[in-house]
Coordinates of C-alpha atoms and ligand atoms in Angstrom, one line a residue:
M1 CA 19.6 -6.0 16.7
S2 CA 20.8 -6.7 13.3
S3 CA 23.9 -4.9 12.0
E4 CA 22.8 -5.6 8.4
L5 CA 19.4 -3.8 8.5
S6 CA 19.1 0.0 8.5
P7 CA 16.7 1.4 11.2
I8 CA 14.0 2.0 8.5
D9 CA 14.4 -1.5 7.1
T10 CA 14.2 -2.9 10.6
A11 CA 10.9 -1.1 11.1
K12 CA 9.5 -2.3 7.8
F13 CA 10.7 -5.8 8.4
V14 CA 9.2 -6.2 11.9
A15 CA 5.9 -4.8 10.7
A16 CA 5.9 -7.3 7.8
K17 CA 6.9 -10.2 10.1
Q18 CA 4.0 -9.4 12.5
A19 CA 1.5 -9.2 9.5
C20 CA 2.5 -12.8 8.7
E21 CA 0.6 -13.8 11.9
Y22 CA -2.6 -13.1 10.0
V23 CA -1.8 -15.5 7.2
E24 CA -2.7 -19.2 7.4
S25 CA -2.4 -22.2 5.1
G26 CA -5.2 -22.3 2.5
M27 CA -5.6 -18.5 2.4
K28 CA -5.8 -16.4 -0.7
V29 CA -3.7 -13.3 0.0
G30 CA -3.5 -9.9 -1.7
L31 CA 0.1 -8.9 -2.0
G32 CA 0.8 -5.1 -1.9
T33 CA 3.4 -3.1 -3.7
G34 CA 6.3 -1.0 -2.4
S35 CA 9.4 -1.5 -0.2
T36 CA 7.4 -2.4 2.9
A37 CA 5.2 -4.9 1.0
A38 CA 8.3 -6.4 -0.5
W39 CA 9.4 -7.4 3.0
L40 CA 6.0 -9.1 3.5
V41 CA 6.4 -11.0 0.3
Q42 CA 9.9 -12.1 1.3
C43 CA 8.7 -13.2 4.7
L44 CA 5.8 -15.1 3.3
G45 CA 8.1 -16.7 0.7
E46 CA 10.3 -17.9 3.5
M47 CA 7.3 -19.4 5.3
V48 CA 6.3 -21.2 2.0
R49 CA 9.8 -22.6 1.4
E50 CA 10.7 -23.5 5.0
E51 CA 7.5 -24.0 6.9
G52 CA 5.2 -25.5 4.2
L53 CA 2.8 -22.6 4.3
K54 CA 0.3 -23.1 1.4
I55 CA -1.1 -19.8 0.1
R56 CA -2.1 -18.4 -3.2
G57 CA -1.1 -14.7 -3.8
V58 CA -2.8 -12.1 -5.9
P59 CA -0.1 -9.4 -6.6
T60 CA -1.0 -5.7 -7.0
S61 CA 1.6 -5.0 -9.6
S62 CA 3.9 -6.6 -12.1
R63 CA 6.8 -5.9 -9.7
T64 CA 5.2 -7.8 -6.9
A65 CA 4.1 -10.6 -9.2
K66 CA 7.8 -11.2 -10.1
L67 CA 9.0 -11.0 -6.6
A68 CA 6.3 -13.4 -5.3
R69 CA 7.2 -15.9 -8.0
D70 CA 10.9 -15.5 -7.3
V71 CA 10.4 -16.3 -3.6
G72 CA 8.2 -19.3 -4.2
I73 CA 4.6 -18.0 -3.7
E74 CA 2.0 -19.4 -6.1
V75 CA 0.5 -16.4 -8.0
I76 CA -3.0 -16.3 -9.3
T77 CA -5.2 -13.6 -10.8
L78 CA -7.9 -11.8 -8.9
D79 CA -10.5 -13.3 -11.2
E80 CA -9.1 -16.8 -10.4
A81 CA -9.2 -16.0 -6.7
R82 CA -12.7 -14.3 -6.8
W83 CA -12.3 -13.2 -3.2
L84 CA -9.4 -12.9 -0.8
D85 CA -9.0 -13.6 2.9
V86 CA -6.6 -10.8 3.5
T87 CA -4.6 -8.1 1.6
I88 CA -1.4 -6.8 3.2
D89 CA 0.1 -3.6 1.7
G90 CA 2.1 -0.5 2.6
A91 CA 0.8 3.1 2.6
D92 CA 2.2 6.5 2.1
E93 CA 0.2 8.1 4.8
Y94 CA -2.5 6.9 7.3
D95 CA -4.6 8.9 9.8
D96 CA -6.4 8.0 13.0
D97 CA -9.4 6.6 11.2
L98 CA -7.1 4.4 9.1
C99 CA -7.8 6.5 5.9
L100 CA -4.8 6.2 3.6
I101 CA -2.9 7.8 0.8
K102 CA -1.5 5.2 -1.4
G103 CA 0.1 5.1 -4.9
G104 CA 3.6 6.4 -4.2
G105 CA 4.7 3.4 -6.2
G106 CA 2.1 4.0 -8.9
A107 CA 0.1 0.9 -8.2
H108 CA -2.9 2.3 -6.2
L109 CA -5.5 1.2 -8.9
Q110 CA -4.8 -2.5 -8.6
E111 CA -4.1 -2.1 -4.9
K112 CA -7.6 -0.6 -4.3
V113 CA -9.3 -3.2 -6.5
V114 CA -7.5 -6.1 -4.6
A115 CA -8.0 -4.6 -1.1
T116 CA -11.7 -4.0 -1.8
A117 CA -12.1 -7.7 -2.8
S118 CA -10.7 -8.9 0.6
D119 CA -12.2 -9.8 3.9
R120 CA -9.7 -7.5 5.5
M121 CA -6.9 -5.1 4.6
I122 CA -3.9 -4.8 6.7
V123 CA -1.5 -1.9 6.3
I124 CA 2.2 -2.3 7.3
A125 CA 4.2 0.8 7.8
D126 CA 7.0 2.5 9.7
A127 CA 6.0 5.2 12.1
S128 CA 6.8 8.1 9.7
K129 CA 3.6 7.3 7.7
K130 CA 1.3 8.4 10.6
V131 CA -0.2 11.8 10.1
D132 CA -2.9 13.9 11.9
T133 CA -4.3 15.1 8.5
L134 CA -3.8 13.5 5.1
G135 CA -2.2 15.5 2.3
A136 CA 1.4 16.2 3.0
F137 CA 2.3 13.3 0.7
P138 CA 1.2 14.2 -2.9
L139 CA -2.1 12.4 -3.7
P140 CA -1.7 10.2 -6.8
I141 CA -4.5 9.9 -9.3
E142 CA -4.3 7.5 -12.2
V143 CA -5.7 9.0 -15.4
L144 CA -6.3 7.8 -19.0
Q145 CA -3.6 8.8 -21.5
F146 CA -6.5 9.8 -23.8
G147 CA -7.2 13.4 -23.2
A148 CA -4.9 13.6 -20.2
G149 CA -4.5 17.4 -20.6
I150 CA -8.3 17.9 -20.5
T151 CA -8.5 15.7 -17.4
E152 CA -5.7 17.7 -15.8
N153 CA -7.7 20.9 -16.4
L154 CA -10.8 19.3 -14.9
V155 CA -8.9 18.2 -11.9
I156 CA -7.5 21.7 -11.3
E157 CA -11.0 23.1 -11.6
T158 CA -12.4 20.6 -9.1
L159 CA -9.6 21.3 -6.6
R160 CA -10.7 24.9 -6.5
S161 CA -13.9 24.0 -4.6
M162 CA -12.3 21.4 -2.4
D163 CA -11.1 21.7 1.2
V164 CA -7.4 21.5 0.4
L165 CA -4.5 23.8 1.1
G166 CA -2.4 23.3 -2.1
H167 CA -3.6 23.1 -5.7
G168 CA -0.5 22.0 -7.6
V169 CA -0.8 19.1 -10.1
S170 CA 2.3 17.5 -11.6
Q171 CA 2.6 14.5 -14.0
R172 CA 4.7 11.7 -12.7
M173 CA 7.8 11.0 -14.8
A174 CA 10.1 8.1 -15.1
G175 CA 13.3 10.0 -16.1
T176 CA 12.4 12.1 -19.1
E177 CA 9.3 10.0 -20.1
P178 CA 5.9 9.9 -18.5
F179 CA 5.5 7.2 -15.9
I180 CA 3.1 4.5 -17.2
T181 CA 1.2 2.3 -14.8
D182 CA 0.7 -1.5 -15.2
E183 CA -2.7 -0.6 -16.8
G184 CA -1.1 1.7 -19.3
N185 CA -2.3 5.0 -17.7
F186 CA -0.6 8.2 -16.5
I187 CA -0.2 9.3 -12.9
F188 CA -0.8 12.9 -11.8
D189 CA 0.4 13.8 -8.3
L190 CA -1.8 16.4 -6.5
H191 CA 0.2 18.6 -4.1
L192 CA -2.6 19.4 -1.7
K193 CA -0.6 19.8 1.6
R194 CA -3.7 19.2 3.7
I195 CA -6.9 17.3 2.8
G196 CA -9.8 18.6 5.0
N197 CA -12.4 16.2 3.7
P198 CA -10.9 13.0 2.1
R199 CA -14.2 11.3 1.5
Q200 CA -15.6 14.3 -0.4
L201 CA -12.4 14.7 -2.4
S202 CA -12.2 11.1 -3.3
A203 CA -15.8 11.1 -4.6
M204 CA -15.3 14.3 -6.6
L205 CA -12.1 13.2 -8.2
N206 CA -13.6 9.9 -9.3
Q207 CA -16.4 11.7 -11.0
I208 CA -14.1 13.2 -13.5
P209 CA -14.3 11.0 -16.6
G210 CA -10.6 10.6 -17.4
V211 CA -9.7 9.8 -13.7
V212 CA -9.5 6.1 -13.4
E213 CA -8.9 6.0 -9.6
N214 CA -7.4 8.2 -6.9
G215 CA -5.0 7.1 -4.1
L216 CA -7.4 7.8 -1.1
F217 CA -8.4 4.6 0.7
I218 CA -11.4 5.3 2.9
D219 CA -13.2 2.6 4.9
I220 CA -11.0 0.0 3.3
C221 CA -8.2 -0.6 5.9
D222 CA -9.0 -2.6 9.0
V223 CA -5.7 -3.0 10.7
V224 CA -2.4 -1.0 10.7
I225 CA 0.8 -2.6 11.9
V226 CA 3.5 -0.1 12.6
G227 CA 7.1 -1.2 13.0
Q228 CA 9.8 0.7 14.8
A229 CA 13.6 0.6 14.5
N230 CA 13.9 -0.8 18.0
G231 CA 11.9 -3.9 17.0
H232 CA 8.6 -2.8 18.6
V233 CA 5.5 -3.2 16.6
E234 CA 2.1 -1.6 17.3
V235 CA -1.0 -3.4 16.0
R236 CA -4.1 -1.2 15.8
D237 CA -7.3 -3.0 14.8
I238 CA -10.3 -0.6 14.2
T239 CA -12.8 -3.4 13.7
N240 CA -12.5 -4.3 17.4
D241 CA -10.9 -1.1 18.6
T242 CA -7.7 -2.7 20.0
R243 CA -4.1 -1.7 20.3
E244 CA -1.3 -4.1 21.1
V245 CA 2.5 -3.8 21.3
V246 CA 4.7 -6.7 20.3
R247 CA 8.5 -6.8 20.6
F248 CA 10.7 -8.6 18.1
D249 CA 14.4 -9.6 18.4
V250 CA 15.8 -9.0 14.9
R251 CA 18.7 -11.3 14.2
D252 CA 21.6 -10.8 11.8
D253 CA 20.3 -13.5 9.5
D254 CA 16.9 -11.7 9.2
N255 CA 18.2 -9.7 6.2
I256 CA 16.4 -12.0 3.8
F257 CA 17.0 -9.6 0.9
A258 CA 20.8 -10.1 1.2
D259 CA 21.0 -12.9 -1.3
L260 CA 18.5 -11.4 -3.8
S261 CA 19.4 -9.3 -6.7
D262 CA 17.1 -6.4 -7.3
Ligands
5RP1 C1 2.5 1.7 -4.0 C2 2.0 2.1 -2.7 C3 2.9 1.7 -1.5 O1 2.3 0.9 -0.7 C4 3.3 3.0 -0.8 O2 3.9 3.9 -1.8 C5 4.3 2.8 0.3 O3 5.5 2.3 -0.2 P1 6.7 2.0 0.8 O4 6.4 0.8 1.6 O5 7.9 1.8 -0.2 O6 7.0 3.3 1.6 O7 1.0 2.6 -2.4 O8 1.6 2.2 -5.0

């Protein structure tokens, strides 16, 4: 096991490495956002540079676009791609039905558009992301800056009739300024603690005019790949109802971030 990688990075790395098995030359690949997805982009970049893998990537954020270009992946827009073979992304929470909360990195709008335009979506995660019931992680919603205060009131009103345990709403900040998404919108984080009916909540939130998109991903994810610090990876595919465990030997030279500046 690598002395360079922390246990959590080892878990993310092995999940990302296993996800690369789903990527073949000629594919158009949706590239997620976040620390786990960054491992995936690194791994794919290495395959492009060293194994001649030929893929085109559609990033889900400006951060991922920069990283993908830096590691040698050809980047195209979603409109240029039109349709994707696979999207691989992280998640903040996933449940038994592979419903997700996403948007911890503020990119769930593009992530949902890209994942929905893909033949399959694969989530890569460490085991801490598995929950029995969604909602401990605050649910992000992306809202228009225009009338954001009105939208917030409507969200609070909507939550009153939803099957959720908490009702807190906070605006995401970047230091002392509001966090602004790649699309120029705000993020509100909903502190719900427990979401009894994710499908209903997602539909209701998206009916509020100022809400652009919420971070619930329902019936979008097909496969979840969960890495562990000991190098074990569990692959669960709900399209054919299979579970498989793979074991990786993580070498010292697997820290492919080591020579990259942030
Ligand atoms: C970004 C996301 C990320 O996929 C999610 O926040 C997980 O991130 P990480 O892999 O860093 O834990 O949804 O909007």
